[in-house]
Amino acid sequence: MTPNPQPAIIVHGGAGRIRAEELPRRLDGCKAAALAGWEIIQQGGSALDAAEAAVVVLEDNPLFNAGTGSTLNSLGQVEMDAAIMAGETLRAGAVAAVQGIKNPIKLARRVMEDGRHLLFAGEGALLFAREIGFPQCDPDALIVEAERTRWQEKHGTVGCVAMDADGRIAVATSTGGIFNKLPGRVGDSPLIGCGTYADDDGGVSCTGQGEAVIRIVMAKTALDFLKEGANPEAAAHQAIALLAQKTGGTAGLIIIDRQGKIGYARNTERMPVALIGSAGEIQLDS
Ligand code: ASP
């Protein structure tokens, strides 16, 4: 841990194409999520609680491709992935291809706290939820009408990286995956090192074409650039450049280093972000 750590938080609302008229609402959603996490940090709470709380706000916002409002698979169903990770302990929990869970990030956190396993998929994740008394919902309750009609449009996964006043770093990522995916497809988000990673040096949450992100283990790769001496902004850009060069894929990522410095990069048209760093002021970008 760093002496005098500077708390910080950044959330993303997913990389992709976003209609100009929709952007302000997406940025508002990111802002609300960042502020929810920031409040926890300001009150002395942990980065882990902050990252989880920020992602819950985005999962509950039907504009984003996570939780309620998730994109539909080829059967017209919602199947979600999520992961959470604590940098100082390398503890993590994840769920993949789950249905009927209102807040997959909360279930991922329970997987982490339970500690027997790290990643549960599909029916097994639901069995685990039942075993621990975690509430399930009607899978159709997560489908919003706009998602049915906007069948062809891509929109984003959500993620948060936070650093608390004790210098602990945590990451949470949650997604409905990619539009029209085949049932059972799992993307980068719940795979530790790919869409989600945190250790003592920093934390990263990714969004974009999961199949490409997985192939370069993008979250861990970005942290490796950081360890080699790049600042967060440069590390983020280097990871995205590597992704483009090696896979031709498109994606975005957010990153915080051990000093609380924030970076982000994308090679998609947009990636709404909200961040609060050393100045203590919220900034929005896309
Ligand atoms: N990365 C997510 C996935 O491939 C999708 C996204 O970020 O929009 O599942």
Tab-separated table of C-alpha atoms and ligand atoms in Angstrom:
chain	number	residue	atom	x	y	z
A	1	MET	CA	0.000	0.000	0.000
A	2	THR	CA	1.100	3.549	-0.740
A	3	PRO	CA	1.712	6.083	2.055
A	4	ASN	CA	-1.010	8.758	1.960
A	5	PRO	CA	-3.078	7.050	-0.699
A	6	GLN	CA	-5.308	9.323	-2.719
A	7	PRO	CA	-8.816	7.853	-3.008
A	8	ALA	CA	-10.157	7.672	-6.540
A	9	ILE	CA	-12.961	6.135	-8.530
A	10	ILE	CA	-13.769	5.675	-12.186
A	11	VAL	CA	-16.763	3.976	-13.764
A	12	HIS	CA	-17.473	3.135	-17.371
A	13	GLY	CA	-20.783	2.563	-19.074
A	14	GLY	CA	-19.461	0.398	-21.869
A	15	ALA	CA	-17.581	0.867	-25.105
A	16	GLY	CA	-19.427	1.036	-28.388
A	17	ARG	CA	-21.602	3.168	-30.575
A	18	ILE	CA	-23.986	5.467	-28.725
A	19	ARG	CA	-26.494	7.780	-30.367
A	20	ALA	CA	-25.688	11.438	-29.646
A	21	GLU	CA	-29.101	12.057	-28.111
A	22	GLU	CA	-28.572	9.166	-25.686
A	23	LEU	CA	-25.158	10.227	-24.492
A	24	PRO	CA	-26.228	12.745	-21.806
A	25	ARG	CA	-28.404	10.126	-20.094
A	26	ARG	CA	-25.588	7.592	-20.200
A	27	LEU	CA	-23.191	10.131	-18.688
A	28	ASP	CA	-25.744	10.953	-15.991
A	29	GLY	CA	-25.975	7.250	-15.195
A	30	CYS	CA	-22.192	6.970	-14.901
A	31	LYS	CA	-22.103	10.061	-12.710
A	32	ALA	CA	-24.728	8.668	-10.335
A	33	ALA	CA	-22.762	5.419	-10.076
A	34	ALA	CA	-19.427	7.148	-9.435
A	35	LEU	CA	-21.009	9.343	-6.755
A	36	ALA	CA	-22.580	6.310	-5.038
A	37	GLY	CA	-19.168	4.641	-4.835
A	38	TRP	CA	-17.423	7.871	-3.846
A	39	GLU	CA	-19.786	8.424	-0.945
A	40	ILE	CA	-18.817	5.041	0.478
A	41	ILE	CA	-15.116	5.862	0.157
A	42	GLN	CA	-15.629	9.309	1.723
A	43	GLN	CA	-17.314	7.673	4.692
A	44	GLY	CA	-14.289	5.448	5.228
A	45	GLY	CA	-15.738	2.420	3.415
A	46	SER	CA	-13.738	-0.020	1.354
A	47	ALA	CA	-12.895	0.139	-2.338
A	48	LEU	CA	-14.640	-3.210	-2.670
A	49	ASP	CA	-17.935	-1.895	-1.291
A	50	ALA	CA	-17.571	1.237	-3.424
A	51	ALA	CA	-16.952	-0.683	-6.655
A	52	GLU	CA	-19.850	-3.032	-5.946
A	53	ALA	CA	-22.228	-0.175	-5.087
A	54	ALA	CA	-21.299	1.768	-8.232
A	55	VAL	CA	-21.929	-1.258	-10.420
A	56	VAL	CA	-25.272	-1.984	-8.708
A	57	VAL	CA	-26.418	1.544	-9.654
A	58	LEU	CA	-25.538	0.815	-13.286
A	59	GLU	CA	-27.074	-2.694	-13.238
A	60	ASP	CA	-30.334	-1.156	-12.009
A	61	ASN	CA	-30.294	1.495	-14.742
A	62	PRO	CA	-32.047	0.001	-17.803
A	63	LEU	CA	-29.941	2.155	-20.146
A	64	PHE	CA	-26.890	-0.041	-19.543
A	65	ASN	CA	-26.098	-3.543	-20.704
A	66	ALA	CA	-25.931	-5.140	-17.265
A	67	GLY	CA	-28.601	-6.406	-14.877
A	68	THR	CA	-31.915	-4.821	-15.846
A	69	GLY	CA	-31.675	-3.792	-19.509
A	70	SER	CA	-29.114	-6.434	-20.455
A	71	THR	CA	-28.806	-7.241	-24.126
A	72	LEU	CA	-30.566	-10.359	-25.407
A	73	ASN	CA	-28.942	-13.534	-26.651
A	74	SER	CA	-29.921	-15.403	-29.812
A	75	LEU	CA	-32.866	-16.977	-27.963
A	76	GLY	CA	-34.109	-13.550	-26.860
A	77	GLN	CA	-33.019	-14.222	-23.281
A	78	VAL	CA	-30.803	-12.370	-20.823
A	79	GLU	CA	-27.646	-14.202	-19.723
A	80	MET	CA	-25.232	-12.153	-17.619
A	81	ASP	CA	-21.583	-12.232	-16.535
A	82	ALA	CA	-19.979	-10.356	-13.620
A	83	ALA	CA	-16.798	-10.337	-11.553
A	84	ILE	CA	-15.392	-8.522	-8.561
A	85	MET	CA	-11.802	-8.497	-7.308
A	86	ALA	CA	-9.886	-7.051	-4.350
A	87	GLY	CA	-6.382	-5.929	-5.226
A	88	GLU	CA	-4.683	-6.275	-1.854
A	89	THR	CA	-5.694	-9.922	-1.327
A	90	LEU	CA	-6.254	-11.072	-4.920
A	91	ARG	CA	-9.581	-12.469	-3.745
A	92	ALA	CA	-12.188	-12.565	-6.481
A	93	GLY	CA	-15.644	-13.890	-7.277
A	94	ALA	CA	-17.445	-14.230	-10.578
A	95	VAL	CA	-20.589	-15.556	-12.213
A	96	ALA	CA	-21.086	-16.366	-15.888
A	97	ALA	CA	-24.125	-16.963	-18.093
A	98	VAL	CA	-26.564	-16.457	-15.214
A	99	GLN	CA	-30.263	-15.805	-15.618
A	100	GLY	CA	-32.821	-14.418	-13.197
A	101	ILE	CA	-30.387	-12.555	-10.968
A	102	LYS	CA	-31.214	-8.845	-10.594
A	103	ASN	CA	-27.702	-7.840	-9.501
A	104	PRO	CA	-25.079	-10.308	-10.741
A	105	ILE	CA	-22.289	-8.236	-9.164
A	106	LYS	CA	-23.788	-8.901	-5.722
A	107	LEU	CA	-23.824	-12.626	-6.439
A	108	ALA	CA	-20.185	-12.404	-7.619
A	109	ARG	CA	-19.334	-10.745	-4.304
A	110	ARG	CA	-21.049	-13.575	-2.426
A	111	VAL	CA	-19.020	-16.104	-4.442
A	112	MET	CA	-15.884	-14.239	-3.360
A	113	GLU	CA	-16.919	-14.065	0.293
A	114	ASP	CA	-17.923	-17.742	0.292
A	115	GLY	CA	-14.425	-18.566	-0.904
A	116	ARG	CA	-14.915	-22.208	-1.933
A	117	HIS	CA	-14.756	-21.409	-5.642
A	118	LEU	CA	-14.034	-18.369	-7.758
A	119	LEU	CA	-16.359	-18.640	-10.789
A	120	PHE	CA	-19.786	-20.247	-11.085
A	121	ALA	CA	-21.568	-20.618	-14.433
A	122	GLY	CA	-25.201	-21.061	-15.497
A	123	GLU	CA	-27.328	-23.463	-13.489
A	124	GLY	CA	-24.523	-24.027	-10.972
A	125	ALA	CA	-24.503	-20.321	-10.159
A	126	LEU	CA	-28.240	-20.493	-9.480
A	127	LEU	CA	-27.799	-23.551	-7.278
A	128	PHE	CA	-25.176	-21.617	-5.322
A	129	ALA	CA	-27.563	-18.649	-5.053
A	130	ARG	CA	-30.280	-20.936	-3.713
A	131	GLU	CA	-27.896	-22.535	-1.244
A	132	ILE	CA	-26.913	-19.207	0.266
A	133	GLY	CA	-30.445	-17.783	0.148
A	134	PHE	CA	-29.600	-15.189	-2.504
A	135	PRO	CA	-32.800	-13.844	-4.118
A	136	GLN	CA	-33.658	-14.794	-7.690
A	137	CYS	CA	-36.096	-13.022	-9.964
A	138	ASP	CA	-38.157	-13.852	-13.034
A	139	PRO	CA	-35.613	-13.804	-15.908
A	140	ASP	CA	-38.105	-11.831	-18.025
A	141	ALA	CA	-38.170	-9.060	-15.400
A	142	LEU	CA	-34.702	-7.994	-16.598
A	143	ILE	CA	-35.801	-7.534	-20.212
A	144	VAL	CA	-36.741	-3.960	-21.000
A	145	GLU	CA	-38.976	-3.164	-23.933
A	146	ALA	CA	-36.364	-0.893	-25.510
A	147	GLU	CA	-33.993	-3.848	-25.612
A	148	ARG	CA	-36.477	-6.002	-27.478
A	149	THR	CA	-37.110	-3.310	-30.059
A	150	ARG	CA	-33.513	-2.080	-30.235
A	151	TRP	CA	-32.545	-5.644	-31.104
A	152	GLN	CA	-29.679	-4.644	-33.339
A	153	GLU	CA	-28.015	-1.988	-31.260
A	154	LYS	CA	-24.932	-2.569	-29.141
A	155	HIS	CA	-24.494	-0.851	-25.832
A	156	GLY	CA	-22.231	-1.187	-22.952
A	157	THR	CA	-21.163	-3.309	-20.142
A	158	VAL	CA	-20.494	-1.472	-16.883
A	159	GLY	CA	-17.466	-1.400	-14.642
A	160	CYS	CA	-15.831	0.405	-11.763
A	161	VAL	CA	-12.316	0.680	-10.362
A	162	ALA	CA	-11.996	2.284	-6.933
A	163	MET	CA	-9.253	3.101	-4.459
A	164	ASP	CA	-10.161	3.786	-0.841
A	165	ALA	CA	-8.478	5.926	1.822
A	166	ASP	CA	-6.380	2.924	2.944
A	167	GLY	CA	-4.992	2.526	-0.580
A	168	ARG	CA	-6.949	-0.650	-1.302
A	169	ILE	CA	-7.957	-1.114	-4.916
A	170	ALA	CA	-11.023	-3.028	-6.117
A	171	VAL	CA	-12.676	-3.668	-9.463
A	172	ALA	CA	-16.192	-4.719	-10.427
A	173	THR	CA	-17.474	-5.467	-13.930
A	174	SER	CA	-20.966	-6.583	-14.997
A	175	THR	CA	-22.510	-7.258	-18.402
A	176	GLY	CA	-25.279	-8.779	-20.416
A	177	GLY	CA	-22.572	-9.717	-22.921
A	178	ILE	CA	-22.792	-9.090	-26.640
A	179	PHE	CA	-25.985	-8.829	-28.615
A	180	ASN	CA	-27.343	-12.046	-30.139
A	181	LYS	CA	-24.652	-14.194	-28.516
A	182	LEU	CA	-25.251	-17.933	-28.504
A	183	PRO	CA	-26.591	-19.358	-25.237
A	184	GLY	CA	-23.780	-20.301	-22.886
A	185	ARG	CA	-21.312	-17.825	-24.399
A	186	VAL	CA	-19.113	-16.255	-21.717
A	187	GLY	CA	-17.242	-13.018	-22.385
A	188	ASP	CA	-14.215	-11.358	-20.838
A	189	SER	CA	-15.970	-9.647	-17.914
A	190	PRO	CA	-16.093	-12.591	-15.442
A	191	LEU	CA	-12.675	-13.916	-16.442
A	192	ILE	CA	-10.036	-12.722	-13.991
A	193	GLY	CA	-7.181	-11.071	-15.871
A	194	CYS	CA	-9.240	-10.599	-19.025
A	195	GLY	CA	-12.099	-8.152	-18.335
A	196	THR	CA	-11.436	-7.671	-14.618
A	197	TYR	CA	-8.228	-7.553	-12.598
A	198	ALA	CA	-6.788	-5.916	-9.489
A	199	ASP	CA	-3.617	-6.324	-7.475
A	200	ASP	CA	-1.407	-4.090	-5.316
A	201	ASP	CA	-0.294	-2.026	-8.304
A	202	GLY	CA	-3.658	-1.182	-9.796
A	203	GLY	CA	-7.053	-2.265	-11.035
A	204	VAL	CA	-8.631	-2.528	-14.487
A	205	SER	CA	-12.151	-3.059	-15.864
A	206	CYS	CA	-12.604	-3.674	-19.592
A	207	THR	CA	-15.473	-3.405	-22.049
A	208	GLY	CA	-15.799	-4.230	-25.717
A	209	GLN	CA	-15.462	-7.334	-27.872
A	210	GLY	CA	-14.952	-10.008	-25.249
A	211	GLU	CA	-13.502	-12.574	-27.634
A	212	ALA	CA	-10.710	-10.124	-28.530
A	213	VAL	CA	-10.186	-8.889	-24.953
A	214	ILE	CA	-9.764	-12.467	-23.690
A	215	ARG	CA	-7.121	-13.272	-26.289
A	216	ILE	CA	-4.751	-10.590	-25.018
A	217	VAL	CA	-5.736	-10.989	-21.330
A	218	MET	CA	-6.298	-7.273	-21.514
A	219	ALA	CA	-6.859	-6.237	-17.878
A	220	LYS	CA	-3.691	-7.940	-16.659
A	221	THR	CA	-1.791	-6.811	-19.738
A	222	ALA	CA	-2.656	-3.175	-18.977
A	223	LEU	CA	-1.416	-3.626	-15.388
A	224	ASP	CA	1.809	-5.160	-16.699
A	225	PHE	CA	2.379	-1.998	-18.767
A	226	LEU	CA	1.874	-0.033	-15.546
A	227	LYS	CA	4.442	-2.178	-13.738
A	228	GLU	CA	6.895	-1.589	-16.569
A	229	GLY	CA	6.707	2.136	-15.822
A	230	ALA	CA	3.868	3.513	-17.937
A	231	ASN	CA	1.478	5.945	-16.273
A	232	PRO	CA	-2.191	4.837	-16.155
A	233	GLU	CA	-3.192	6.797	-19.250
A	234	ALA	CA	-0.278	5.398	-21.262
A	235	ALA	CA	-0.846	1.851	-19.965
A	236	ALA	CA	-4.499	2.053	-21.028
A	237	HIS	CA	-3.560	3.260	-24.513
A	238	GLN	CA	-0.827	0.647	-24.881
A	239	ALA	CA	-3.258	-2.144	-24.009
A	240	ILE	CA	-5.831	-0.899	-26.522
A	241	ALA	CA	-3.133	-0.530	-29.194
A	242	LEU	CA	-2.000	-4.099	-28.533
A	243	LEU	CA	-5.577	-5.328	-28.789
A	244	ALA	CA	-6.032	-3.609	-32.143
A	245	GLN	CA	-2.699	-4.828	-33.448
A	246	LYS	CA	-3.025	-8.465	-32.338
A	247	THR	CA	-6.745	-9.078	-32.806
A	248	GLY	CA	-8.213	-6.197	-34.828
A	249	GLY	CA	-10.787	-5.929	-32.031
A	250	THR	CA	-12.356	-2.874	-30.429
A	251	ALA	CA	-12.685	-2.214	-26.713
A	252	GLY	CA	-12.106	0.221	-23.889
A	253	LEU	CA	-10.723	0.055	-20.370
A	254	ILE	CA	-10.485	2.044	-17.153
A	255	ILE	CA	-7.531	1.844	-14.757
A	256	ILE	CA	-6.360	3.208	-11.390
A	257	ASP	CA	-2.783	2.823	-10.155
A	258	ARG	CA	-1.503	2.522	-6.576
A	259	GLN	CA	-1.195	6.302	-6.263
A	260	GLY	CA	-4.849	6.757	-7.186
A	261	LYS	CA	-4.021	8.070	-10.656
A	262	ILE	CA	-6.706	7.353	-13.207
A	263	GLY	CA	-6.469	6.430	-16.890
A	264	TYR	CA	-8.793	5.211	-19.613
A	265	ALA	CA	-8.664	4.514	-23.329
A	266	ARG	CA	-10.856	3.125	-26.083
A	267	ASN	CA	-10.737	2.483	-29.795
A	268	THR	CA	-14.536	2.420	-30.071
A	269	GLU	CA	-16.610	5.418	-31.034
A	270	ARG	CA	-17.604	6.081	-27.421
A	271	MET	CA	-17.125	4.954	-23.847
A	272	PRO	CA	-18.949	7.090	-21.269
A	273	VAL	CA	-16.914	7.478	-18.088
A	274	ALA	CA	-17.286	9.338	-14.790
A	275	LEU	CA	-14.306	9.802	-12.506
A	276	ILE	CA	-13.290	11.468	-9.281
A	277	GLY	CA	-9.577	11.816	-8.556
A	278	SER	CA	-7.235	13.965	-6.515
A	279	ALA	CA	-9.123	17.195	-7.254
A	280	GLY	CA	-12.237	15.657	-5.682
A	281	GLU	CA	-14.358	16.926	-8.566
A	282	ILE	CA	-16.408	14.667	-10.764
A	283	GLN	CA	-15.411	14.624	-14.423
A	284	LEU	CA	-17.345	13.132	-17.306
A	285	ASP	CA	-16.023	12.056	-20.685
A	286	SER	CA	-17.062	9.871	-23.545
B	1	ASP	N1	-17.071	-7.170	-22.998
B	1	ASP	C1	-18.454	-7.604	-22.976
B	1	ASP	C2	-18.516	-9.029	-23.467
B	1	ASP	O1	-17.863	-9.350	-24.422
B	1	ASP	C3	-19.362	-6.768	-23.809
B	1	ASP	C4	-19.232	-5.269	-23.668
B	1	ASP	O2	-18.326	-4.778	-23.040
B	1	ASP	O3	-20.095	-4.553	-24.191
B	1	ASP	O4	-19.281	-9.789	-22.910
